[in-house]
């Protein structure tokens, strides 16, 4: 789809869309029409009442540049959230596609409703993300996405924000598109190839460490989890160097288990197919790196993605094994399904050792317990640094990718102490599963400010997920917009 801007509502379009506040008698920013059209608009306004998410289409007769006018309810002004325009714009886009239109126009609401800059960004994000569809494996493809005209004042600031939002949305869409791939079509080496292709195109350095070298260099966690699959483990490292030469980078780490059967501690069969989404953390990091390089953000950022397939078999690691992680600490394996923390611990320690970063942020579909604690609309964060955590919280408020902090004190650290090794890879029973997993990761980071984001509930749409137009069924790309906001504000 293409995006352009217009400053007038009187340009030719198949569908002219405007937002309507609840119980209001006007379409925001629409301006006046001939009396017949005005009559139809007023009648429609009364009927739909500006209720949040309600769409109403008015066919236009007579001489008018718009073939139809669409009224889109955004609810009460005092209830508007940062997400309202994004979600309603996504809904409008899906309607335009359903009507098989070639293009449609959305009028940016005036600034007394929402800051113009954020409205424009939200319109673009909502429209682009809603129109993405995972149809790679279907003969019948969804119709091409209609083009969008954003009606707003023209300025270089707006032009910049449009470009910016397009890149950010494309990053999230890219993350969705690789995260949705089935496990037979996306192995650790497939992900490595995606990372290489993007890096080459966008002039980043990309290094992939393969099985033998991983073993030789002491990546005990990645090697152990990966040894049970014929699809060999990879450690993918992408470097965006666009800041001062000696400036310490931000390191992003993402869990990419291309399929998590649980290994020898096999998972129950129900919904096991969803464990193709156990690579979402890694896909988020790759999507962020793509956008970071396209936005030319003037900082140094490193993306590290440990990728494995967790399979049961004659070569698999076992409960009872004791392995040595990259930082030299030993871990007693008591459940091979708690594999994410093992591969992440290696990657975190590697990131800290090689890059002495300013901050480390990791993403992982790490624990089922996270869904029990917070459900499927909010991610858990655990951190060792107040300042970094606050920045992530601020970005979360702006992007509406919601996070909630869980505590991590010494008592939780004690829960993963092992009788026979430095740590064990599970806590005590089901108690605080998300935190004990984070406690394991905490052991892999020495002094660097760190935030861990458990995206088990939010990385893809699940039964309890709140429906949002811009999150069609499947992977959501959670974290891409959040971290790009954080990086752009640095
Ligand atoms: N990938 C899973 C966590 C998961 C489960 C994410 C369901 C999303 C939905 C992870 O590797 C895992 O299996 N964790 C175990 C840990 C337990 C054995 C300590 C879990 O959460 O049950
Ligand atoms: Zn697992
Ligand atoms: Zn897993």
Coordinates of C-alpha atoms and ligand atoms in Angstrom, one line a residue:
X1 CA 0.0 0.0 0.0
X2 CA 1.0 3.6 -0.7
X3 CA 0.5 6.5 1.7
X4 CA 0.2 10.2 0.7
X5 CA -1.1 13.4 2.2
X6 CA -3.7 15.9 1.2
X7 CA -4.6 19.1 2.9
X8 CA -8.2 19.4 1.6
X9 CA -11.2 17.2 2.3
X10 CA -12.5 18.0 -1.2
X11 CA -10.2 15.7 -3.2
X12 CA -11.4 12.8 -5.2
X13 CA -11.6 9.6 -3.1
X14 CA -13.6 6.4 -3.0
X15 CA -14.1 6.7 0.8
X16 CA -13.6 9.8 2.9
X17 CA -13.3 8.8 6.6
X18 CA -13.7 11.1 9.6
X19 CA -13.7 10.6 13.3
X20 CA -16.8 11.3 15.5
X21 CA -16.8 11.9 19.2
X22 CA -19.7 10.4 21.2
X23 CA -22.9 12.3 21.1
X24 CA -21.3 15.0 18.9
X25 CA -23.0 16.6 15.9
X26 CA -20.0 16.9 13.7
X27 CA -17.4 14.9 11.8
X28 CA -14.1 16.1 13.0
X29 CA -12.3 18.1 10.4
X30 CA -14.8 17.4 7.6
X31 CA -16.1 20.9 6.8
X32 CA -19.3 21.8 5.1
X33 CA -21.2 20.1 2.2
X34 CA -24.2 20.8 0.1
X35 CA -27.5 20.6 2.0
X36 CA -28.5 17.1 0.8
X37 CA -25.2 15.6 1.9
X38 CA -25.3 17.5 5.1
X39 CA -28.7 16.2 5.8
X40 CA -27.5 12.6 5.3
X41 CA -24.5 13.2 7.5
X42 CA -26.5 14.6 10.3
X43 CA -29.0 11.8 10.2
X44 CA -26.1 9.3 10.3
X45 CA -24.4 11.1 13.2
X46 CA -27.6 10.8 15.2
X47 CA -27.9 7.1 14.4
X48 CA -24.4 6.1 15.2
X49 CA -23.8 8.5 18.0
X50 CA -20.0 8.4 17.8
X51 CA -19.9 5.2 19.8
X52 CA -16.4 3.8 20.0
X53 CA -15.5 1.5 17.1
X54 CA -18.9 2.0 15.3
X55 CA -18.6 2.7 11.6
X56 CA -21.3 4.1 9.4
X57 CA -21.1 4.6 5.6
X58 CA -23.0 7.2 3.7
X59 CA -23.2 6.8 -0.1
X60 CA -22.9 10.3 -1.7
X61 CA -25.1 11.3 -4.6
X62 CA -24.6 14.3 -6.9
X63 CA -21.4 16.2 -7.6
X64 CA -19.0 15.4 -4.8
X65 CA -15.3 14.4 -4.9
X66 CA -16.0 11.7 -2.3
X67 CA -18.0 8.6 -3.4
X68 CA -18.8 7.7 0.2
X69 CA -18.3 9.2 3.6
X70 CA -17.5 7.0 6.5
X71 CA -18.1 8.1 10.1
X72 CA -16.0 6.4 12.6
X73 CA -16.9 6.6 16.3
X74 CA -14.1 7.2 18.8
X75 CA -16.3 7.4 22.0
X76 CA -16.1 10.1 24.7
X77 CA -13.3 12.6 24.6
X78 CA -12.5 12.0 28.2
X79 CA -12.1 8.3 27.6
X80 CA -9.8 8.7 24.6
X81 CA -6.6 6.7 25.0
X82 CA -3.3 6.7 23.1
X83 CA -4.6 3.7 21.3
X84 CA -8.1 5.0 20.2
X85 CA -7.1 6.5 16.8
X86 CA -4.8 3.5 16.0
X87 CA -7.5 0.9 16.7
X88 CA -10.3 2.8 14.9
X89 CA -8.1 3.6 11.9
X90 CA -7.3 -0.2 11.7
X91 CA -11.0 -0.9 11.6
X92 CA -11.5 1.7 8.9
X93 CA -8.8 0.0 6.8
X94 CA -10.3 -3.4 7.1
X95 CA -13.7 -1.9 6.0
X96 CA -12.0 -0.3 2.9
X97 CA -10.4 -3.7 2.1
X98 CA -13.7 -5.5 2.5
X99 CA -15.3 -3.0 0.1
X100 CA -12.5 -3.9 -2.4
X101 CA -11.5 -0.2 -2.7
X102 CA -8.4 1.0 -4.4
X103 CA -7.8 3.8 -2.0
X104 CA -9.4 5.6 0.9
X105 CA -8.8 8.8 2.9
X106 CA -8.7 9.5 6.6
X107 CA -9.1 13.0 8.0
X108 CA -6.7 13.7 10.9
X109 CA -8.7 14.9 13.9
X110 CA -8.1 18.5 15.0
X111 CA -5.5 19.0 17.8
X112 CA -8.1 19.7 20.5
X113 CA -8.9 15.9 20.2
X114 CA -5.4 14.5 19.9
X115 CA -2.0 16.0 19.1
X116 CA -1.7 16.1 15.3
X117 CA 1.7 14.4 15.2
X118 CA 0.5 11.4 17.3
X119 CA -2.8 11.2 15.4
X120 CA -1.0 10.9 12.1
X121 CA 1.4 8.3 13.5
X122 CA -1.5 6.3 15.0
X123 CA -3.5 6.4 11.8
X124 CA -0.6 5.0 9.8
X125 CA 0.3 2.3 12.4
X126 CA -3.3 1.2 12.7
X127 CA -4.0 1.0 9.0
X128 CA -0.7 -0.7 8.1
X129 CA -0.7 -3.2 10.9
X130 CA -4.4 -4.1 10.4
X131 CA -3.9 -4.7 6.6
X132 CA -1.1 -7.3 7.2
X133 CA -2.4 -10.8 6.6
X134 CA -0.6 -14.1 7.0
X135 CA -1.6 -15.7 3.7
X136 CA 1.8 -16.9 2.5
X137 CA 0.6 -20.5 2.4
X138 CA -2.9 -20.0 1.0
X139 CA -3.7 -20.3 -2.7
X140 CA -6.3 -17.6 -2.3
X141 CA -4.5 -14.4 -1.3
X142 CA -6.2 -11.5 0.4
X143 CA -6.8 -8.6 -2.0
X144 CA -4.2 -6.0 -2.3
X145 CA -4.2 -3.4 0.4
X146 CA -6.0 -0.2 -0.6
X147 CA -3.8 3.0 -0.7
X148 CA -4.2 5.6 2.1
X149 CA -4.5 9.4 1.9
X150 CA -4.0 11.1 5.2
X151 CA -5.7 14.4 5.2
X152 CA -3.7 16.8 7.3
X153 CA -1.8 20.1 7.2
X154 CA 1.3 19.6 5.0
X155 CA 4.6 20.3 6.6
X156 CA 8.1 18.8 6.7
X157 CA 7.4 17.7 10.2
X158 CA 4.4 15.7 9.1
X159 CA 6.3 14.2 6.2
X160 CA 8.9 13.1 8.6
X161 CA 6.4 11.5 11.0
X162 CA 4.8 9.6 8.1
X163 CA 8.1 8.2 7.0
X164 CA 8.9 7.3 10.6
X165 CA 5.6 5.6 11.3
X166 CA 5.8 3.6 8.0
X167 CA 9.2 2.2 9.0
X168 CA 8.1 1.4 12.5
X169 CA 4.9 -0.3 11.3
X170 CA 7.0 -2.2 8.7
X171 CA 9.3 -3.4 11.5
X172 CA 6.3 -4.7 13.4
X173 CA 4.8 -6.3 10.3
X174 CA 8.1 -8.0 9.5
X175 CA 8.3 -9.4 13.0
X176 CA 4.7 -10.7 12.6
X177 CA 5.5 -12.2 9.2
X178 CA 8.5 -14.3 10.4
X179 CA 6.9 -15.2 13.8
X180 CA 3.9 -16.6 12.0
X181 CA 5.9 -19.0 9.9
X182 CA 5.3 -22.7 10.7
X183 CA 8.1 -24.6 12.4
X184 CA 8.8 -26.7 9.4
X185 CA 9.5 -23.6 7.3
X186 CA 11.4 -21.6 10.0
X187 CA 14.3 -23.2 11.7
X188 CA 17.2 -21.4 13.4
X189 CA 19.1 -21.3 10.1
X190 CA 16.0 -19.7 8.4
X191 CA 16.0 -16.9 11.0
X192 CA 19.8 -16.5 10.6
X193 CA 19.2 -16.1 6.9
X194 CA 16.5 -13.4 7.4
X195 CA 18.9 -11.6 9.7
X196 CA 21.7 -11.8 7.1
X197 CA 19.5 -10.6 4.3
X198 CA 18.3 -7.6 6.2
X199 CA 21.7 -6.7 7.5
X200 CA 23.2 -6.8 4.0
X201 CA 20.4 -4.6 2.6
X202 CA 20.6 -2.1 5.5
X203 CA 24.4 -2.1 6.0
X204 CA 24.6 -3.8 9.4
X205 CA 27.2 -6.3 10.4
X206 CA 25.7 -9.7 10.9
X207 CA 27.5 -12.7 12.5
X208 CA 26.1 -16.1 12.9
X209 CA 27.7 -18.6 15.3
X210 CA 27.0 -22.2 14.4
X211 CA 26.8 -25.5 16.3
X212 CA 30.4 -26.5 16.6
X213 CA 31.7 -23.0 17.4
X214 CA 28.9 -22.5 20.0
X215 CA 30.1 -25.7 21.7
X216 CA 33.8 -24.7 21.5
X217 CA 33.2 -21.2 22.8
X218 CA 31.3 -22.4 25.9
X219 CA 27.7 -21.6 25.0
X220 CA 26.5 -24.5 27.2
X221 CA 22.9 -23.5 27.4
X222 CA 22.3 -23.0 23.6
X223 CA 24.3 -26.2 22.8
X224 CA 22.4 -28.3 25.4
X225 CA 18.9 -27.2 24.3
X226 CA 19.8 -27.4 20.6
X227 CA 21.5 -30.8 20.6
X228 CA 18.2 -32.8 20.3
X229 CA 17.2 -31.4 16.9
X230 CA 18.6 -31.9 13.5
X231 CA 17.9 -28.3 12.9
X232 CA 21.1 -27.0 14.4
X233 CA 21.3 -24.1 16.9
X234 CA 22.5 -20.6 15.8
X235 CA 23.5 -17.5 17.7
X236 CA 22.6 -14.5 15.5
X237 CA 24.3 -11.1 16.2
X238 CA 23.3 -8.0 14.3
X239 CA 25.2 -4.7 14.8
X240 CA 23.8 -1.2 13.9
X241 CA 26.7 1.2 14.4
X242 CA 25.5 4.7 13.8
X243 CA 26.6 6.4 17.0
X244 CA 29.9 7.8 18.1
X245 CA 32.6 5.1 17.6
X246 CA 33.3 4.5 21.2
X247 CA 29.8 4.9 22.5
X248 CA 28.5 1.9 24.3
X249 CA 25.6 0.2 22.6
X250 CA 22.2 -0.8 23.7
X251 CA 22.0 -4.6 23.5
X252 CA 18.7 -6.3 22.6
X253 CA 18.3 -10.1 23.2
X254 CA 15.4 -12.2 22.0
X255 CA 14.5 -15.9 22.7
X256 CA 14.0 -17.7 19.4
X257 CA 12.9 -21.3 20.0
X258 CA 11.5 -22.1 16.6
X259 CA 9.5 -24.9 18.2
X260 CA 9.2 -25.8 21.8
X261 CA 8.0 -29.4 22.4
X262 CA 9.3 -29.3 25.9
X263 CA 12.0 -31.8 24.9
X264 CA 12.3 -34.9 27.1
X265 CA 10.0 -33.2 29.6
X266 CA 7.4 -33.3 26.8
X267 CA 4.6 -30.8 26.8
X268 CA 1.0 -32.0 26.7
X269 CA -0.5 -32.2 23.2
X270 CA -3.2 -29.6 23.4
X271 CA -2.3 -26.4 21.6
X272 CA 1.3 -27.5 21.2
X273 CA 1.1 -26.0 17.7
X274 CA 1.2 -22.6 19.3
X275 CA 4.8 -23.3 20.4
X276 CA 5.8 -22.1 16.9
X277 CA 5.4 -18.7 18.5
X278 CA 8.2 -19.5 21.0
X279 CA 10.5 -17.6 18.6
X280 CA 8.6 -14.3 19.0
X281 CA 11.2 -12.7 21.2
X282 CA 13.9 -13.2 18.6
X283 CA 11.6 -12.1 15.8
X284 CA 10.9 -8.9 17.8
X285 CA 14.7 -8.2 18.0
X286 CA 15.1 -8.8 14.2
X287 CA 12.2 -6.5 13.4
X288 CA 13.6 -3.8 15.7
X289 CA 17.0 -4.0 14.1
X290 CA 15.4 -3.7 10.6
X291 CA 13.6 -0.6 11.7
X292 CA 16.6 0.9 13.6
X293 CA 18.7 0.7 10.5
X294 CA 16.1 2.1 8.2
X295 CA 15.4 5.0 10.6
X296 CA 19.2 5.6 10.9
X297 CA 18.9 6.2 14.6
X298 CA 22.2 7.8 15.6
X299 CA 23.2 5.3 18.3
X300 CA 24.8 1.9 18.5
X301 CA 22.5 -1.0 18.9
X302 CA 23.3 -4.7 18.9
X303 CA 20.6 -7.5 18.4
X304 CA 21.4 -10.9 19.8
X305 CA 19.2 -13.8 19.0
X306 CA 19.9 -17.3 20.4
X307 CA 17.9 -19.7 18.3
X308 CA 17.2 -23.4 18.8
X309 CA 14.6 -26.1 18.3
X310 CA 13.7 -27.9 21.6
X311 CA 13.0 -31.5 20.6
X312 CA 12.9 -34.9 22.3
X313 CA 15.2 -37.6 21.0
X314 CA 18.2 -39.8 21.5
X315 CA 20.5 -36.8 21.5
X316 CA 18.5 -34.5 23.6
X317 CA 19.6 -33.0 26.9
X318 CA 17.9 -34.6 29.9
X319 CA 16.5 -33.8 33.3
X320 CA 19.4 -34.4 35.7
X321 CA 22.0 -33.0 33.4
X322 CA 24.3 -30.4 34.7
X323 CA 25.5 -27.9 32.1
X324 CA 28.0 -25.0 32.1
X325 CA 26.7 -21.7 30.8
X326 CA 28.7 -19.1 28.9
X327 CA 29.6 -17.1 32.0
X328 CA 31.0 -20.3 33.7
X329 CA 28.1 -20.8 36.1
X330 CA 26.6 -24.3 36.2
X331 CA 22.9 -25.2 36.0
X332 CA 21.2 -28.3 37.0
X333 CA 18.5 -29.2 34.5
X334 CA 15.3 -30.3 36.3
X335 CA 12.9 -29.7 33.4
X336 CA 13.9 -29.6 29.8
X337 CA 10.9 -27.4 29.1
X338 CA 12.5 -24.5 31.0
X339 CA 14.8 -24.1 28.0
X340 CA 14.4 -20.4 27.2
X341 CA 16.3 -19.2 30.3
X342 CA 19.3 -21.4 29.3
X343 CA 19.7 -20.0 25.9
X344 CA 19.0 -16.5 27.1
X345 CA 21.5 -16.7 29.9
X346 CA 24.2 -17.5 27.3
X347 CA 23.2 -14.7 25.1
X348 CA 22.9 -12.1 27.9
X349 CA 26.4 -13.0 29.3
X350 CA 27.8 -12.9 25.8
X351 CA 26.2 -9.5 25.1
X352 CA 27.5 -8.0 28.4
X353 CA 31.0 -9.4 27.9
X354 CA 31.6 -8.4 24.3
X355 CA 29.8 -5.1 24.2
X356 CA 29.9 -3.6 27.7
X357 CA 26.5 -2.2 26.9
X358 CA 24.7 0.9 28.4
X359 CA 21.7 -1.3 28.8
X360 CA 20.4 -4.8 28.0
X361 CA 16.7 -5.5 27.2
X362 CA 15.5 -9.0 26.5
X363 CA 12.3 -10.3 25.1
X364 CA 11.0 -13.9 25.6
X365 CA 7.9 -16.0 25.6
X366 CA 9.5 -17.4 28.7
X367 CA 6.8 -18.6 31.1
X368 CA 3.2 -19.9 31.1
X369 CA 3.0 -18.4 34.6
X370 CA 3.1 -15.0 33.0
X371 CA -0.3 -15.6 31.4
X372 CA -1.6 -16.7 34.8
X373 CA -0.3 -13.6 36.5
X374 CA -1.1 -10.9 33.9
X375 CA -3.2 -12.5 31.2
X376 CA -2.8 -11.9 27.5
X377 CA -2.8 -8.1 27.1
X378 CA 0.1 -7.0 29.4
X379 CA 3.7 -8.2 29.4
X380 CA 5.7 -8.7 32.6
X381 CA 8.9 -6.7 33.2
X382 CA 11.6 -7.5 35.7
X383 CA 14.6 -5.3 36.1
X384 CA 17.7 -4.5 38.1
X385 CA 17.6 -0.8 37.3
X386 CA 15.0 1.8 38.2
X387 CA 16.0 4.4 35.6
X388 CA 15.9 2.0 32.7
X389 CA 12.7 0.5 33.9
X390 CA 11.1 3.9 34.1
X391 CA 12.1 4.7 30.5
X392 CA 10.5 1.5 29.3
X393 CA 7.4 2.4 31.3
X394 CA 7.2 5.8 29.6
X395 CA 7.6 4.3 26.2
X396 CA 4.9 1.7 27.1
X397 CA 2.5 4.6 27.9
X398 CA 3.1 6.2 24.6
X399 CA 2.9 3.1 22.4
X400 CA 0.1 1.3 24.4
X401 CA 2.2 -1.9 24.4
X402 CA 1.5 -2.5 28.1
X403 CA 3.9 -3.8 30.7
X404 CA 3.7 -4.4 34.4
X405 CA 6.6 -4.9 36.8
X406 CA 7.1 -7.9 39.0
X407 CA 9.5 -7.8 41.9
X408 CA 12.9 -9.6 42.1
X409 CA 14.5 -9.8 45.5
X410 CA 17.0 -12.2 47.1
X411 CA 14.3 -14.5 48.3
X412 CA 13.4 -15.2 44.6
X413 CA 17.0 -15.6 43.7
X414 CA 17.3 -18.2 46.5
X415 CA 14.4 -20.2 45.0
X416 CA 16.6 -21.3 42.1
X417 CA 19.6 -22.5 44.2
X418 CA 20.6 -26.1 43.5
X419 CA 22.0 -28.7 45.7
X420 CA 24.5 -29.9 43.1
X421 CA 25.1 -26.9 40.8
X422 CA 25.2 -23.1 41.0
X423 CA 21.5 -22.9 40.0
X424 CA 18.7 -25.1 38.9
X425 CA 16.5 -24.3 35.9
X426 CA 13.2 -24.3 37.7
X427 CA 11.9 -22.7 40.9
X428 CA 9.8 -24.2 43.7
X429 CA 6.6 -25.8 42.3
X430 CA 4.4 -23.3 40.5
X431 CA 5.3 -20.4 42.8
X432 CA 6.2 -17.2 41.0
X433 CA 7.2 -18.9 37.8
X434 CA 7.8 -15.7 35.9
X435 CA 10.0 -14.3 38.6
X436 CA 12.1 -17.4 39.2
X437 CA 12.7 -17.6 35.4
X438 CA 13.8 -13.9 35.6
X439 CA 16.0 -14.8 38.6
X440 CA 17.8 -17.3 36.5
X441 CA 18.5 -14.6 33.8
X442 CA 19.6 -12.1 36.5
X443 CA 22.4 -14.5 37.3
X444 CA 23.7 -14.0 33.7
X445 CA 23.9 -10.2 34.0
X446 CA 26.6 -8.7 36.2
X447 CA 26.3 -4.9 36.5
X448 CA 24.6 -3.7 33.4
X449 CA 21.1 -2.0 33.6
X450 CA 18.8 -4.7 32.4
X451 CA 15.1 -5.1 31.7
X452 CA 13.6 -8.5 31.0
X453 CA 10.2 -8.5 29.2
X454 CA 8.2 -11.8 29.4
X455 CA 5.9 -11.7 26.3
X456 CA 4.3 -15.1 26.8
X457 CA 0.9 -13.7 27.0
X458 CA 1.1 -10.9 24.4
X459 CA 3.3 -12.2 21.5
X460 CA 0.4 -13.7 19.6
X461 CA -3.4 -13.6 19.8
X462 CA -4.7 -16.2 22.3
X463 CA -8.2 -17.0 23.5
X464 CA -8.3 -14.3 26.1
X465 CA -6.6 -11.7 23.9
X466 CA -8.6 -8.4 23.6
X467 CA -9.5 -8.0 19.9
X468 CA -7.8 -5.2 18.2
X469 CA -8.1 -4.3 14.5
X470 CA -4.3 -3.9 14.1
X471 CA -3.6 -7.3 15.7
X472 CA -5.1 -9.8 13.3
X473 CA -4.9 -13.5 14.4
X474 CA -1.4 -14.7 14.9
X475 CA 1.8 -13.0 16.0
X476 CA 1.4 -9.4 17.2
X477 CA 4.9 -8.0 16.9
X478 CA 4.7 -6.9 20.5
X479 CA 7.8 -4.9 21.6
X480 CA 8.8 -3.5 18.3
X481 CA 7.0 -0.2 18.7
X482 CA 7.8 -0.1 22.4
X483 CA 11.6 -0.4 22.0
X484 CA 11.7 1.8 18.9
X485 CA 10.1 4.6 21.0
X486 CA 12.6 4.0 23.7
X487 CA 15.6 4.1 21.3
X488 CA 14.3 7.2 19.5
X489 CA 14.0 9.1 22.7
X490 CA 17.6 8.3 23.9
Ligands
LIG1 N1 7.8 -21.4 25.9 C1 7.4 -21.9 27.2 C2 6.5 -20.8 27.9 C3 5.2 -20.6 27.3 C4 4.1 -21.5 27.6 C5 4.9 -19.4 26.6 C6 2.9 -21.2 27.1 C7 3.7 -19.2 26.1 C8 2.7 -20.0 26.3 C9 8.6 -22.1 28.1 O1 9.7 -22.7 27.5 C10 8.1 -23.1 29.1 O2 7.7 -24.2 28.7 N2 8.2 -22.8 30.4 C11 7.8 -23.6 31.4 C12 8.7 -23.5 32.6 C13 8.5 -24.5 33.7 C14 8.8 -25.9 33.2 C15 9.3 -24.1 34.9 C16 6.3 -23.2 31.8 O3 6.0 -22.0 31.8 O4 5.5 -24.1 32.1
LIG2 ZN1 9.7 -24.8 27.2
LIG3 ZN1 9.9 -22.1 25.5

